[in-house]
Amino acid sequence: MASQAVPAKRQQDLQLQYTTYKNTLQQIAQKIGDVEQEAEEHKLVLETLGPLPEDRKCFRMINGVLVERTVKDIVPALQTNAEGLKKVLDDLVKQYKTKQEDLEKWKFHELTPSAEEE
C-alpha cells in the first residue's frame, strides 16, 4: 500500500509543477498583451499629433491628472515612453520563450521514463 502512495504523491507534485509553469506562462502572456495594447495607443497618439503644429495645445493624463501642454512638449515624452514599452515588450517575449523552453525541458526530463523505472 505504501508503494502506491508514493506514485500518487509524485503525480500530485508533477501536476503542481506543471500547473505552476502554465500559470506563469499565462501571466507573462497577459502582460505581453497589456504592453502591446499600451504601445499601440502610444503609436496612434503619435500618429495623430504628427501633422499638428508644435504650438498647438493638447492634454495629457499624468498620474490621474489632466495636464495642458503643447504638442512640442508632449511628443518627445510619448516617443520615449513608446521606446521604453518596446524594450519591455522585447524583454517579456524573451522571458516567455525562456519559460516555455524550461517547460519543454521539464516535460522531457520528468515525464520520460528513465531506465531505472523500466
PDB file of C-alpha atoms in Angstrom:
ATOM      1  CA  MET A   1       0.000   0.000   0.000  1.00  0.00           C
ATOM      2  CA  ALA A   2       2.838   2.410   0.783  1.00  0.00           C
ATOM      3  CA  SER A   3       4.274   1.823  -2.687  1.00  0.00           C
ATOM      4  CA  GLN A   4       1.045   3.136  -4.248  1.00  0.00           C
ATOM      5  CA  ALA A   5       1.074   6.291  -2.090  1.00  0.00           C
ATOM      6  CA  VAL A   6       4.495   7.337  -3.366  1.00  0.00           C
ATOM      7  CA  PRO A   7       3.478   7.353  -7.051  1.00  0.00           C
ATOM      8  CA  ALA A   8       0.268   9.221  -6.139  1.00  0.00           C
ATOM      9  CA  LYS A   9       2.308  11.838  -4.254  1.00  0.00           C
ATOM     10  CA  ARG A  10       4.714  12.100  -7.175  1.00  0.00           C
ATOM     11  CA  GLN A  11       1.769  12.501  -9.530  1.00  0.00           C
ATOM     12  CA  GLN A  12       0.460  15.370  -7.397  1.00  0.00           C
ATOM     13  CA  ASP A  13       3.889  17.023  -7.329  1.00  0.00           C
ATOM     14  CA  LEU A  14       4.235  16.720 -11.102  1.00  0.00           C
ATOM     15  CA  GLN A  15       0.748  18.147 -11.617  1.00  0.00           C
ATOM     16  CA  LEU A  16       1.533  21.060  -9.297  1.00  0.00           C
ATOM     17  CA  GLN A  17       4.798  21.826 -11.099  1.00  0.00           C
ATOM     18  CA  TYR A  18       3.058  21.653 -14.485  1.00  0.00           C
ATOM     19  CA  THR A  19       0.270  23.954 -13.302  1.00  0.00           C
ATOM     20  CA  THR A  20       2.838  26.417 -11.959  1.00  0.00           C
ATOM     21  CA  TYR A  21       4.623  26.513 -15.326  1.00  0.00           C
ATOM     22  CA  LYS A  22       1.335  27.006 -17.192  1.00  0.00           C
ATOM     23  CA  ASN A  23       0.161  29.765 -14.838  1.00  0.00           C
ATOM     24  CA  THR A  24       3.472  31.596 -15.175  1.00  0.00           C
ATOM     25  CA  LEU A  25       3.258  31.400 -18.965  1.00  0.00           C
ATOM     26  CA  GLN A  26      -0.310  32.684 -18.860  1.00  0.00           C
ATOM     27  CA  GLN A  27       0.659  35.635 -16.638  1.00  0.00           C
ATOM     28  CA  ILE A  28       3.535  36.599 -18.921  1.00  0.00           C
ATOM     29  CA  ALA A  29       1.254  36.335 -21.964  1.00  0.00           C
ATOM     30  CA  GLN A  30      -1.261  38.638 -20.238  1.00  0.00           C
ATOM     31  CA  LYS A  31       1.478  41.185 -19.525  1.00  0.00           C
ATOM     32  CA  ILE A  32       2.604  40.985 -23.161  1.00  0.00           C
ATOM     33  CA  GLY A  33      -0.950  41.714 -24.287  1.00  0.00           C
ATOM     34  CA  ASP A  34      -1.244  44.687 -21.937  1.00  0.00           C
ATOM     35  CA  VAL A  35       2.065  46.188 -23.056  1.00  0.00           C
ATOM     36  CA  GLU A  36       1.204  45.628 -26.733  1.00  0.00           C
ATOM     37  CA  GLN A  37      -2.087  47.463 -26.228  1.00  0.00           C
ATOM     38  CA  GLU A  38      -0.390  50.380 -24.488  1.00  0.00           C
ATOM     39  CA  ALA A  39       2.293  50.566 -27.191  1.00  0.00           C
ATOM     40  CA  GLU A  40      -0.413  50.653 -29.871  1.00  0.00           C
ATOM     41  CA  GLU A  41      -2.145  53.519 -28.049  1.00  0.00           C
ATOM     42  CA  HIS A  42       1.136  55.472 -27.957  1.00  0.00           C
ATOM     43  CA  LYS A  43       1.614  54.836 -31.668  1.00  0.00           C
ATOM     44  CA  LEU A  44      -1.877  56.101 -32.501  1.00  0.00           C
ATOM     45  CA  VAL A  45      -1.427  59.265 -30.433  1.00  0.00           C
ATOM     46  CA  LEU A  46       1.952  59.974 -32.035  1.00  0.00           C
ATOM     47  CA  GLU A  47       0.436  59.490 -35.496  1.00  0.00           C
ATOM     48  CA  THR A  48      -2.399  61.857 -34.595  1.00  0.00           C
ATOM     49  CA  LEU A  49      -0.086  64.542 -33.185  1.00  0.00           C
ATOM     50  CA  GLY A  50       2.449  64.248 -36.036  1.00  0.00           C
ATOM     51  CA  PRO A  51       0.820  66.612 -38.557  1.00  0.00           C
ATOM     52  CA  LEU A  52      -0.270  69.175 -35.938  1.00  0.00           C
ATOM     53  CA  PRO A  53       1.585  72.463 -35.354  1.00  0.00           C
ATOM     54  CA  GLU A  54       4.059  72.298 -32.461  1.00  0.00           C
ATOM     55  CA  ASP A  55       2.477  75.223 -30.620  1.00  0.00           C
ATOM     56  CA  ARG A  56      -0.990  73.657 -30.592  1.00  0.00           C
ATOM     57  CA  LYS A  57      -2.315  72.955 -27.131  1.00  0.00           C
ATOM     58  CA  CYS A  58      -3.020  69.368 -26.123  1.00  0.00           C
ATOM     59  CA  PHE A  59      -3.754  67.493 -22.936  1.00  0.00           C
ATOM     60  CA  ARG A  60      -2.050  64.561 -21.291  1.00  0.00           C
ATOM     61  CA  MET A  61      -3.048  62.420 -18.333  1.00  0.00           C
ATOM     62  CA  ILE A  62      -0.205  62.211 -15.819  1.00  0.00           C
ATOM     63  CA  ASN A  63      -0.865  60.146 -12.676  1.00  0.00           C
ATOM     64  CA  GLY A  64      -4.592  60.708 -12.985  1.00  0.00           C
ATOM     65  CA  VAL A  65      -4.275  64.473 -13.524  1.00  0.00           C
ATOM     66  CA  LEU A  66      -5.103  66.054 -16.879  1.00  0.00           C
ATOM     67  CA  VAL A  67      -2.281  68.444 -17.754  1.00  0.00           C
ATOM     68  CA  GLU A  68      -2.271  71.060 -20.523  1.00  0.00           C
ATOM     69  CA  ARG A  69       0.863  71.136 -22.676  1.00  0.00           C
ATOM     70  CA  THR A  70       1.845  71.814 -26.278  1.00  0.00           C
ATOM     71  CA  VAL A  71       2.426  69.227 -28.962  1.00  0.00           C
ATOM     72  CA  LYS A  72       6.133  70.160 -28.884  1.00  0.00           C
ATOM     73  CA  ASP A  73       6.290  69.226 -25.164  1.00  0.00           C
ATOM     74  CA  ILE A  74       4.281  66.022 -25.395  1.00  0.00           C
ATOM     75  CA  VAL A  75       5.721  64.289 -28.477  1.00  0.00           C
ATOM     76  CA  PRO A  76       9.251  63.667 -27.091  1.00  0.00           C
ATOM     77  CA  ALA A  77       7.833  62.207 -23.880  1.00  0.00           C
ATOM     78  CA  LEU A  78       5.483  59.948 -25.838  1.00  0.00           C
ATOM     79  CA  GLN A  79       8.334  58.785 -28.075  1.00  0.00           C
ATOM     80  CA  THR A  80      10.460  57.975 -25.039  1.00  0.00           C
ATOM     81  CA  ASN A  81       7.574  56.056 -23.465  1.00  0.00           C
ATOM     82  CA  ALA A  82       6.917  54.179 -26.706  1.00  0.00           C
ATOM     83  CA  GLU A  83      10.579  53.140 -26.936  1.00  0.00           C
ATOM     84  CA  GLY A  84      10.508  52.011 -23.309  1.00  0.00           C
ATOM     85  CA  LEU A  85       7.378  49.948 -23.963  1.00  0.00           C
ATOM     86  CA  LYS A  86       9.071  48.320 -26.952  1.00  0.00           C
ATOM     87  CA  LYS A  87      12.025  47.335 -24.769  1.00  0.00           C
ATOM     88  CA  VAL A  88       9.718  45.961 -22.058  1.00  0.00           C
ATOM     89  CA  LEU A  89       7.800  44.025 -24.701  1.00  0.00           C
ATOM     90  CA  ASP A  90      11.000  42.521 -26.108  1.00  0.00           C
ATOM     91  CA  ASP A  91      12.096  41.506 -22.598  1.00  0.00           C
ATOM     92  CA  LEU A  92       8.716  39.916 -21.864  1.00  0.00           C
ATOM     93  CA  VAL A  93       8.778  37.943 -25.121  1.00  0.00           C
ATOM     94  CA  LYS A  94      12.274  36.651 -24.283  1.00  0.00           C
ATOM     95  CA  GLN A  95      11.096  35.744 -20.780  1.00  0.00           C
ATOM     96  CA  TYR A  96       8.093  33.897 -22.225  1.00  0.00           C
ATOM     97  CA  LYS A  97      10.254  31.931 -24.674  1.00  0.00           C
ATOM     98  CA  THR A  98      12.721  31.023 -21.931  1.00  0.00           C
ATOM     99  CA  LYS A  99       9.949  29.836 -19.619  1.00  0.00           C
ATOM    100  CA  GLN A 100       8.394  27.862 -22.466  1.00  0.00           C
ATOM    101  CA  GLU A 101      11.741  26.167 -23.159  1.00  0.00           C
ATOM    102  CA  ASP A 102      12.080  25.411 -19.432  1.00  0.00           C
ATOM    103  CA  LEU A 103       8.658  23.756 -19.515  1.00  0.00           C
ATOM    104  CA  GLU A 104       9.617  21.617 -22.510  1.00  0.00           C
ATOM    105  CA  LYS A 105      12.875  20.551 -20.814  1.00  0.00           C
ATOM    106  CA  TRP A 106      10.973  19.776 -17.624  1.00  0.00           C
ATOM    107  CA  LYS A 107       8.419  17.713 -19.537  1.00  0.00           C
ATOM    108  CA  PHE A 108      11.156  15.720 -21.232  1.00  0.00           C
ATOM    109  CA  HIS A 109      13.109  15.214 -18.014  1.00  0.00           C
ATOM    110  CA  GLU A 110      10.223  14.487 -15.630  1.00  0.00           C
ATOM    111  CA  LEU A 111       7.733  12.731 -17.869  1.00  0.00           C
ATOM    112  CA  THR A 112      10.071  10.482 -19.830  1.00  0.00           C
ATOM    113  CA  PRO A 113      10.505   7.126 -18.093  1.00  0.00           C
ATOM    114  CA  SER A 114      14.077   6.552 -17.038  1.00  0.00           C
ATOM    115  CA  ALA A 115      15.952   3.266 -17.425  1.00  0.00           C
ATOM    116  CA  GLU A 116      15.702   2.689 -13.645  1.00  0.00           C
ATOM    117  CA  GLU A 117      11.890   2.726 -13.698  1.00  0.00           C
ATOM    118  CA  GLU A 118      11.571   0.256 -16.577  1.00  0.00           C
TER     119      GLU A 118
END
